CSV table of N, CA, C and O in Angstrom, one decimal:
chain,number,residue,atom,x,y,z
T,1,LEU,N,-125.3,4.3,-102.4
T,1,LEU,CA,-125.4,3.6,-101.1
T,1,LEU,C,-126.7,4.0,-100.4
T,1,LEU,O,-127.1,5.2,-100.3
T,2,ARG,N,-127.4,3.0,-100.0
T,2,ARG,CA,-128.7,3.2,-99.4
T,2,ARG,C,-128.6,2.8,-97.9
T,2,ARG,O,-128.2,1.7,-97.6
T,3,LEU,N,-129.1,3.6,-97.0
T,3,LEU,CA,-129.1,3.3,-95.6
T,3,LEU,C,-130.4,2.5,-95.2
T,3,LEU,O,-131.5,2.9,-95.6
T,4,LEU,N,-130.2,1.5,-94.5
T,4,LEU,CA,-131.3,0.7,-94.1
T,4,LEU,C,-131.8,1.2,-92.7
T,4,LEU,O,-131.1,1.7,-91.9
T,5,PRO,N,-133.2,1.1,-92.5
T,5,PRO,CA,-133.7,1.6,-91.2
T,5,PRO,C,-133.2,0.7,-90.1
T,5,PRO,O,-132.9,-0.5,-90.3
T,6,ARG,N,-133.1,1.2,-88.9
T,6,ARG,CA,-132.7,0.4,-87.8
T,6,ARG,C,-133.6,-0.7,-87.5
T,6,ARG,O,-134.8,-0.6,-87.5
T,7,GLN,N,-133.1,-1.9,-87.3
T,7,GLN,CA,-133.9,-3.1,-87.1
T,7,GLN,C,-134.5,-3.1,-85.7
T,7,GLN,O,-133.9,-2.7,-84.7
T,8,ARG,N,-135.8,-3.5,-85.6
T,8,ARG,CA,-136.5,-3.5,-84.3
T,8,ARG,C,-135.9,-4.5,-83.4
T,8,ARG,O,-135.9,-4.3,-82.2
T,9,TYR,N,-135.4,-5.6,-83.8
T,9,TYR,CA,-134.9,-6.7,-82.9
T,9,TYR,C,-133.6,-6.2,-82.2
T,9,TYR,O,-133.4,-6.6,-81.1
T,10,LEU,N,-132.9,-5.3,-82.8
T,10,LEU,CA,-131.7,-4.7,-82.1
T,10,LEU,C,-132.2,-3.8,-80.9
T,10,LEU,O,-131.6,-3.9,-79.9
T,11,GLN,N,-133.3,-3.1,-81.1
T,11,GLN,CA,-133.8,-2.3,-80.0
T,11,GLN,C,-134.4,-3.2,-78.9
T,11,GLN,O,-134.2,-3.0,-77.7
T,12,ALA,N,-135.0,-4.3,-79.2
T,12,ALA,CA,-135.5,-5.3,-78.3
T,12,ALA,C,-134.4,-5.9,-77.4
T,12,ALA,O,-134.5,-6.1,-76.2
T,13,GLU,N,-133.3,-6.2,-78.1
T,13,GLU,CA,-132.2,-6.8,-77.4
T,13,GLU,C,-131.6,-5.8,-76.3
T,13,GLU,O,-131.3,-6.2,-75.2
T,14,GLY,N,-131.5,-4.6,-76.7
T,14,GLY,CA,-131.1,-3.5,-75.8
T,14,GLY,C,-132.0,-3.4,-74.6
T,14,GLY,O,-131.6,-3.2,-73.5
T,15,ALA,N,-133.3,-3.5,-74.9
T,15,ALA,CA,-134.3,-3.3,-73.8
T,15,ALA,C,-134.2,-4.6,-72.9
T,15,ALA,O,-134.3,-4.4,-71.7
T,16,GLU,N,-134.0,-5.7,-73.4
T,16,GLU,CA,-133.9,-6.9,-72.6
T,16,GLU,C,-132.7,-6.9,-71.8
T,16,GLU,O,-132.7,-7.3,-70.6
T,17,VAL,N,-131.6,-6.4,-72.3
T,17,VAL,CA,-130.3,-6.3,-71.5
T,17,VAL,C,-130.5,-5.4,-70.4
T,17,VAL,O,-130.1,-5.6,-69.3
T,18,SER,N,-131.2,-4.2,-70.7
T,18,SER,CA,-131.4,-3.2,-69.6
T,18,SER,C,-132.3,-3.8,-68.5
T,18,SER,O,-132.0,-3.6,-67.3
T,19,ALA,N,-133.3,-4.6,-68.9
T,19,ALA,CA,-134.2,-5.2,-67.9
T,19,ALA,C,-133.5,-6.2,-67.1
T,19,ALA,O,-133.6,-6.3,-65.8
T,20,LEU,N,-132.6,-7.0,-67.7
T,20,LEU,CA,-131.8,-8.0,-66.9
T,20,LEU,C,-130.8,-7.3,-66.0
T,20,LEU,O,-130.6,-7.8,-64.9
T,21,GLU,N,-130.3,-6.2,-66.4
T,21,GLU,CA,-129.3,-5.5,-65.6
T,21,GLU,C,-130.1,-4.9,-64.4
T,21,GLU,O,-129.5,-4.9,-63.2
T,22,ARG,N,-131.2,-4.3,-64.6
T,22,ARG,CA,-132.0,-3.8,-63.5
T,22,ARG,C,-132.4,-4.9,-62.5
T,22,ARG,O,-132.3,-4.7,-61.3
T,23,LYS,N,-132.8,-6.1,-63.0
T,23,LYS,CA,-133.1,-7.2,-62.2
T,23,LYS,C,-131.9,-7.6,-61.3
T,23,LYS,O,-132.1,-7.9,-60.1
T,24,ARG,N,-130.8,-7.7,-61.9
T,24,ARG,CA,-129.6,-8.1,-61.2
T,24,ARG,C,-129.2,-7.0,-60.1
T,24,ARG,O,-128.9,-7.4,-59.0
T,25,ASN,N,-129.4,-5.8,-60.4
T,25,ASN,CA,-129.2,-4.7,-59.4
T,25,ASN,C,-130.1,-4.9,-58.2
T,25,ASN,O,-129.7,-4.7,-57.1
T,26,VAL,N,-131.4,-5.1,-58.5
T,26,VAL,CA,-132.4,-5.3,-57.4
T,26,VAL,C,-132.0,-6.5,-56.6
T,26,VAL,O,-132.0,-6.4,-55.3
T,27,LEU,N,-131.6,-7.6,-57.2
T,27,LEU,CA,-131.3,-8.8,-56.5
T,27,LEU,C,-130.0,-8.6,-55.6
T,27,LEU,O,-130.0,-9.0,-54.5
T,28,CYS,N,-129.0,-7.9,-56.2
T,28,CYS,CA,-127.8,-7.6,-55.4
T,28,CYS,C,-128.1,-6.7,-54.2
T,28,CYS,O,-127.6,-6.9,-53.1
T,29,CYS,N,-129.0,-5.8,-54.4
T,29,CYS,CA,-129.4,-4.9,-53.3
T,29,CYS,C,-130.2,-5.7,-52.3
T,29,CYS,O,-129.9,-5.5,-51.1
T,30,LEU,N,-131.1,-6.6,-52.6
T,30,LEU,CA,-131.8,-7.4,-51.7
T,30,LEU,C,-130.8,-8.3,-50.9
T,30,LEU,O,-130.9,-8.4,-49.7
T,31,ILE,N,-129.9,-8.9,-51.6
T,31,ILE,CA,-128.9,-9.7,-50.9
T,31,ILE,C,-128.1,-9.0,-49.8
T,31,ILE,O,-128.0,-9.4,-48.7
T,32,THR,N,-127.6,-7.8,-50.2
T,32,THR,CA,-126.8,-7.0,-49.3
T,32,THR,C,-127.7,-6.5,-48.1
T,32,THR,O,-127.2,-6.5,-47.0
T,33,ARG,N,-128.9,-6.1,-48.4
T,33,ARG,CA,-129.8,-5.6,-47.3
T,33,ARG,C,-130.1,-6.7,-46.3
T,33,ARG,O,-130.1,-6.5,-45.1
T,34,ILE,N,-130.4,-7.9,-46.8
T,34,ILE,CA,-130.7,-9.0,-45.9
T,34,ILE,C,-129.5,-9.4,-45.1
T,34,ILE,O,-129.6,-9.5,-43.9
T,35,LEU,N,-128.3,-9.4,-45.7
T,35,LEU,CA,-127.1,-9.8,-45.0
T,35,LEU,C,-126.6,-8.7,-44.0
T,35,LEU,O,-126.0,-9.0,-43.0
T,36,LYS,N,-126.9,-7.5,-44.3
T,36,LYS,CA,-126.5,-6.4,-43.4
T,36,LYS,C,-127.3,-6.5,-42.1
T,36,LYS,O,-126.7,-6.3,-41.0
T,37,VAL,N,-128.5,-7.0,-42.2
T,37,VAL,CA,-129.4,-7.1,-41.0
T,37,VAL,C,-129.0,-8.4,-40.3
T,37,VAL,O,-128.8,-8.4,-39.0
T,38,GLU,N,-128.8,-9.5,-41.0
T,38,GLU,CA,-128.5,-10.8,-40.4
T,38,GLU,C,-127.1,-11.0,-40.0
T,38,GLU,O,-126.8,-11.9,-39.2
T,39,LYS,N,-126.2,-10.3,-40.6
T,39,LYS,CA,-124.7,-10.4,-40.5
T,39,LYS,C,-124.2,-11.7,-41.1
T,39,LYS,O,-123.1,-11.7,-41.7
T,40,GLN,N,-124.8,-12.8,-40.9
T,40,GLN,CA,-124.4,-14.1,-41.5
T,40,GLN,C,-125.7,-15.0,-41.8
T,40,GLN,O,-126.6,-14.9,-41.0
T,41,LEU,N,-125.6,-15.7,-42.8
T,41,LEU,CA,-126.8,-16.5,-43.2
T,41,LEU,C,-126.4,-17.7,-44.1
T,41,LEU,O,-125.5,-17.5,-44.9
T,42,HIS,N,-127.0,-18.8,-43.9
T,42,HIS,CA,-126.8,-20.0,-44.7
T,42,HIS,C,-127.3,-19.6,-46.1
T,42,HIS,O,-128.3,-18.9,-46.3
T,43,VAL,N,-126.5,-20.0,-47.2
T,43,VAL,CA,-126.8,-19.6,-48.5
T,43,VAL,C,-128.3,-20.1,-48.9
T,43,VAL,O,-129.0,-19.4,-49.6
T,44,ASP,N,-128.7,-21.2,-48.5
T,44,ASP,CA,-130.1,-21.7,-48.8
T,44,ASP,C,-131.1,-20.8,-48.2
T,44,ASP,O,-132.1,-20.4,-48.9
T,45,ASN,N,-130.9,-20.3,-47.0
T,45,ASN,CA,-131.9,-19.4,-46.3
T,45,ASN,C,-131.9,-18.0,-47.0
T,45,ASN,O,-132.9,-17.4,-47.2
T,46,LEU,N,-130.7,-17.6,-47.5
T,46,LEU,CA,-130.6,-16.4,-48.2
T,46,LEU,C,-131.4,-16.4,-49.5
T,46,LEU,O,-132.1,-15.5,-49.8
T,47,VAL,N,-131.2,-17.5,-50.2
T,47,VAL,CA,-131.9,-17.7,-51.5
T,47,VAL,C,-133.4,-17.6,-51.3
T,47,VAL,O,-134.2,-16.9,-52.0
T,48,PHE,N,-133.9,-18.4,-50.3
T,48,PHE,CA,-135.3,-18.4,-49.9
T,48,PHE,C,-135.8,-17.0,-49.6
T,48,PHE,O,-136.9,-16.6,-50.1
T,49,ARG,N,-135.1,-16.3,-48.8
T,49,ARG,CA,-135.5,-14.9,-48.4
T,49,ARG,C,-135.6,-13.9,-49.5
T,49,ARG,O,-136.5,-13.1,-49.6
T,50,VAL,N,-134.6,-14.0,-50.4
T,50,VAL,CA,-134.6,-13.1,-51.6
T,50,VAL,C,-135.7,-13.5,-52.5
T,50,VAL,O,-136.4,-12.5,-53.0
T,51,ILE,N,-136.0,-14.7,-52.8
T,51,ILE,CA,-137.1,-15.1,-53.7
T,51,ILE,C,-138.4,-14.7,-53.1
T,51,ILE,O,-139.3,-14.2,-53.8
T,52,ASP,N,-138.6,-14.9,-51.8
T,52,ASP,CA,-139.8,-14.4,-51.1
T,52,ASP,C,-140.0,-12.9,-51.2
T,52,ASP,O,-141.1,-12.5,-51.4
T,53,ALA,N,-138.9,-12.2,-51.0
T,53,ALA,CA,-139.0,-10.7,-51.1
T,53,ALA,C,-139.4,-10.3,-52.5
T,53,ALA,O,-140.1,-9.3,-52.7
T,54,CYS,N,-138.8,-11.0,-53.5
T,54,CYS,CA,-139.2,-10.7,-54.9
T,54,CYS,C,-140.6,-10.9,-55.2
T,54,CYS,O,-141.3,-10.1,-55.9
T,55,GLN,N,-141.2,-12.0,-54.7
T,55,GLN,CA,-142.6,-12.4,-54.9
T,55,GLN,C,-143.5,-11.4,-54.3
T,55,GLN,O,-144.5,-11.0,-54.8
T,56,LYS,N,-143.1,-10.9,-53.1
T,56,LYS,CA,-143.9,-9.9,-52.3
T,56,LYS,C,-143.7,-8.5,-52.8
T,56,LYS,O,-144.5,-7.6,-52.4
T,57,GLY,N,-142.6,-8.2,-53.5
T,57,GLY,CA,-142.3,-6.9,-54.0
T,57,GLY,C,-141.7,-6.0,-52.9
T,57,GLY,O,-141.9,-4.8,-52.9
T,58,GLU,N,-141.0,-6.6,-52.0
T,58,GLU,CA,-140.4,-5.8,-50.8
T,58,GLU,C,-138.9,-5.7,-51.0
T,58,GLU,O,-138.2,-6.7,-51.0
T,59,LEU,N,-138.4,-4.5,-51.0
T,59,LEU,CA,-137.0,-4.3,-51.1
T,59,LEU,C,-136.4,-4.2,-49.6
T,59,LEU,O,-135.4,-4.8,-49.3
T,60,ALA,N,-137.1,-3.6,-48.8
T,60,ALA,CA,-136.8,-3.4,-47.4
T,60,ALA,C,-138.1,-3.0,-46.7
T,60,ALA,O,-139.0,-2.6,-47.3
T,61,PRO,N,-138.1,-3.0,-45.4
T,61,PRO,CA,-139.3,-2.5,-44.7
T,61,PRO,C,-139.6,-1.1,-45.1
T,61,PRO,O,-138.8,-0.2,-45.0
T,62,GLY,N,-140.8,-0.9,-45.6
T,62,GLY,CA,-141.3,0.4,-46.1
T,62,GLY,C,-141.0,0.8,-47.5
T,62,GLY,O,-141.5,1.7,-48.0
T,63,LEU,N,-140.1,0.0,-48.1
T,63,LEU,CA,-139.8,0.2,-49.5
T,63,LEU,C,-140.4,-0.8,-50.4
T,63,LEU,O,-140.2,-2.0,-50.2
T,64,GLN,N,-141.1,-0.4,-51.4
T,64,GLN,CA,-141.8,-1.3,-52.3
T,64,GLN,C,-141.2,-1.2,-53.7
T,64,GLN,O,-140.8,-0.2,-54.1
T,65,PHE,N,-141.2,-2.3,-54.5
T,65,PHE,CA,-140.9,-2.3,-55.9
T,65,PHE,C,-141.8,-3.3,-56.6
T,65,PHE,O,-142.5,-4.0,-55.9
T,66,LEU,N,-141.8,-3.3,-57.9
T,66,LEU,CA,-142.7,-4.2,-58.6
T,66,LEU,C,-142.2,-5.6,-58.4
T,66,LEU,O,-141.0,-5.9,-58.5
T,67,SER,N,-143.1,-6.5,-58.0
T,67,SER,CA,-142.6,-7.9,-57.8
T,67,SER,C,-142.3,-8.5,-59.2
T,67,SER,O,-142.9,-8.1,-60.2
T,68,PHE,N,-141.3,-9.4,-59.2
T,68,PHE,CA,-141.0,-10.0,-60.5
T,68,PHE,C,-140.6,-11.4,-60.2
T,68,PHE,O,-140.3,-11.8,-59.0
T,69,CYS,N,-140.6,-12.2,-61.2
T,69,CYS,CA,-140.2,-13.6,-61.1
T,69,CYS,C,-138.7,-13.8,-61.0
T,69,CYS,O,-137.9,-13.2,-61.7
T,70,CYS,N,-138.3,-14.5,-60.0
T,70,CYS,CA,-136.8,-14.7,-59.8
T,70,CYS,C,-136.6,-16.1,-59.4
T,70,CYS,O,-137.5,-16.7,-58.7
T,71,HIS,N,-135.6,-16.7,-59.8
T,71,HIS,CA,-135.3,-18.1,-59.5
T,71,HIS,C,-134.0,-18.2,-58.7
T,71,HIS,O,-133.2,-17.3,-58.6
T,72,SER,N,-133.8,-19.4,-58.1
T,72,SER,CA,-132.6,-19.6,-57.3
T,72,SER,C,-131.3,-19.4,-58.1
T,72,SER,O,-130.3,-18.9,-57.6
T,73,VAL,N,-131.4,-19.7,-59.4
T,73,VAL,CA,-130.2,-19.5,-60.3
T,73,VAL,C,-129.8,-18.1,-60.4
T,73,VAL,O,-128.7,-17.7,-60.3
T,74,ASP,N,-130.9,-17.2,-60.5
T,74,ASP,CA,-130.6,-15.8,-60.5
T,74,ASP,C,-130.0,-15.3,-59.2
T,74,ASP,O,-129.0,-14.5,-59.3
T,75,VAL,N,-130.5,-15.7,-58.1
T,75,VAL,CA,-130.0,-15.3,-56.8
T,75,VAL,C,-128.5,-15.8,-56.6
T,75,VAL,O,-127.7,-15.0,-56.2
T,76,LEU,N,-128.3,-17.0,-56.9
T,76,LEU,CA,-127.0,-17.6,-56.8
T,76,LEU,C,-125.9,-16.9,-57.7
T,76,LEU,O,-124.8,-16.7,-57.3
T,77,SER,N,-126.4,-16.6,-58.9
T,77,SER,CA,-125.5,-15.8,-59.8
T,77,SER,C,-125.1,-14.5,-59.2
T,77,SER,O,-124.0,-14.1,-59.2
T,78,CYS,N,-126.1,-13.8,-58.6
T,78,CYS,CA,-125.8,-12.5,-57.9
T,78,CYS,C,-124.9,-12.7,-56.7
T,78,CYS,O,-124.0,-11.9,-56.4
T,79,VAL,N,-125.1,-13.8,-56.0
T,79,VAL,CA,-124.2,-14.1,-54.8
T,79,VAL,C,-122.8,-14.3,-55.3
T,79,VAL,O,-121.9,-13.7,-54.7
T,80,LEU,N,-122.6,-15.0,-56.3
T,80,LEU,CA,-121.2,-15.2,-56.9
T,80,LEU,C,-120.6,-13.9,-57.3
T,80,LEU,O,-119.5,-13.6,-57.1
T,81,HIS,N,-121.5,-13.1,-58.0
T,81,HIS,CA,-121.0,-11.7,-58.4
T,81,HIS,C,-120.6,-10.9,-57.2
T,81,HIS,O,-119.5,-10.3,-57.2
T,82,LEU,N,-121.4,-10.9,-56.1
T,82,LEU,CA,-121.0,-10.1,-54.9
T,82,LEU,C,-119.8,-10.7,-54.2
T,82,LEU,O,-119.0,-10.0,-53.6
T,83,LEU,N,-119.6,-12.0,-54.2
T,83,LEU,CA,-118.4,-12.7,-53.7
T,83,LEU,C,-117.2,-12.2,-54.4
T,83,LEU,O,-116.2,-11.9,-53.8
T,84,ASN,N,-117.3,-12.2,-55.7
T,84,ASN,CA,-116.1,-11.8,-56.6
T,84,ASN,C,-115.8,-10.4,-56.4
T,84,ASN,O,-114.6,-10.0,-56.5
T,85,GLN,N,-116.8,-9.5,-56.1
T,85,GLN,CA,-116.6,-8.1,-55.9
T,85,GLN,C,-116.1,-7.8,-54.5
T,85,GLN,O,-115.6,-6.7,-54.3
T,86,GLY,N,-116.2,-8.8,-53.6
T,86,GLY,CA,-115.6,-8.6,-52.3
T,86,GLY,C,-116.7,-8.0,-51.3
T,86,GLY,O,-116.3,-7.7,-50.2
T,87,TYR,N,-117.9,-7.9,-51.7
T,87,TYR,CA,-119.0,-7.4,-50.8
T,87,TYR,C,-119.4,-8.5,-49.8
T,87,TYR,O,-119.8,-8.2,-48.7
T,88,LEU,N,-119.3,-9.7,-50.2
T,88,LEU,CA,-119.7,-10.9,-49.3
T,88,LEU,C,-118.5,-11.8,-49.2
T,88,LEU,O,-117.5,-11.7,-50.0
T,89,ARG,N,-118.5,-12.6,-48.1
T,89,ARG,CA,-117.4,-13.5,-47.9
T,89,ARG,C,-118.0,-14.8,-47.3
T,89,ARG,O,-119.1,-14.8,-46.7
T,90,ARG,N,-117.3,-15.9,-47.5
T,90,ARG,CA,-117.7,-17.2,-46.9
T,90,ARG,C,-116.9,-17.4,-45.6
T,90,ARG,O,-115.8,-17.0,-45.5
T,91,GLN,N,-117.6,-18.0,-44.7
T,91,GLN,CA,-116.8,-18.4,-43.5
T,91,GLN,C,-115.9,-19.5,-43.8
T,91,GLN,O,-116.2,-20.4,-44.5
T,92,GLU,N,-114.7,-19.4,-43.3
T,92,GLU,CA,-113.7,-20.4,-43.6
T,92,GLU,C,-114.0,-21.8,-43.2
T,92,GLU,O,-113.9,-22.8,-43.9
T,93,GLU,N,-114.5,-22.0,-41.9
T,93,GLU,CA,-114.9,-23.3,-41.4
T,93,GLU,C,-116.2,-23.8,-41.9
T,93,GLU,O,-116.5,-25.0,-41.9
T,94,ARG,N,-117.1,-22.9,-42.4
T,94,ARG,CA,-118.4,-23.2,-42.9
T,94,ARG,C,-118.6,-22.4,-44.2
T,94,ARG,O,-119.2,-21.4,-44.2
T,95,PRO,N,-118.2,-22.9,-45.4
T,95,PRO,CA,-118.3,-22.2,-46.6
T,95,PRO,C,-119.7,-21.9,-47.1
T,95,PRO,O,-119.9,-21.1,-48.0
T,96,HIS,N,-120.7,-22.7,-46.6
T,96,HIS,CA,-122.1,-22.5,-47.0
T,96,HIS,C,-122.7,-21.3,-46.2
T,96,HIS,O,-123.9,-21.0,-46.5
T,97,VAL,N,-122.0,-20.7,-45.3
T,97,VAL,CA,-122.5,-19.6,-44.5
T,97,VAL,C,-121.9,-18.3,-45.1
T,97,VAL,O,-120.7,-18.2,-45.2
T,98,LEU,N,-122.7,-17.3,-45.5
T,98,LEU,CA,-122.2,-16.1,-46.1
T,98,LEU,C,-122.3,-15.0,-45.1
T,98,LEU,O,-123.2,-14.9,-44.2
T,99,GLU,N,-121.3,-14.1,-45.2
T,99,GLU,CA,-121.3,-12.9,-44.3
T,99,GLU,C,-121.2,-11.6,-45.1
T,99,GLU,O,-120.6,-11.7,-46.2
T,100,TYR,N,-121.7,-10.5,-44.6
T,100,TYR,CA,-121.6,-9.3,-45.2
T,100,TYR,C,-120.3,-8.6,-44.7
T,100,TYR,O,-120.0,-8.6,-43.6
């Protein structure tokens, strides 16, 4: 029986998964920080503000992180994740408005 060396593509997949998880964590953090300040916000405005913060590399006033490319799909995916976790909620009479 001969053992094969570990394949490089397996390591790359692990690194990509880790990077995607970090990106999701940063986006979720941005979403909650923005909504903590605003208390409620239209989902379109929230997406715009998160994308803007990602491009500028701003987590919060005084906190910097490396800017990265983020799309509305990424932000909306994180919004759905936070809604399912119970961190965010929709207003009953206006479901497009999110609250922290």
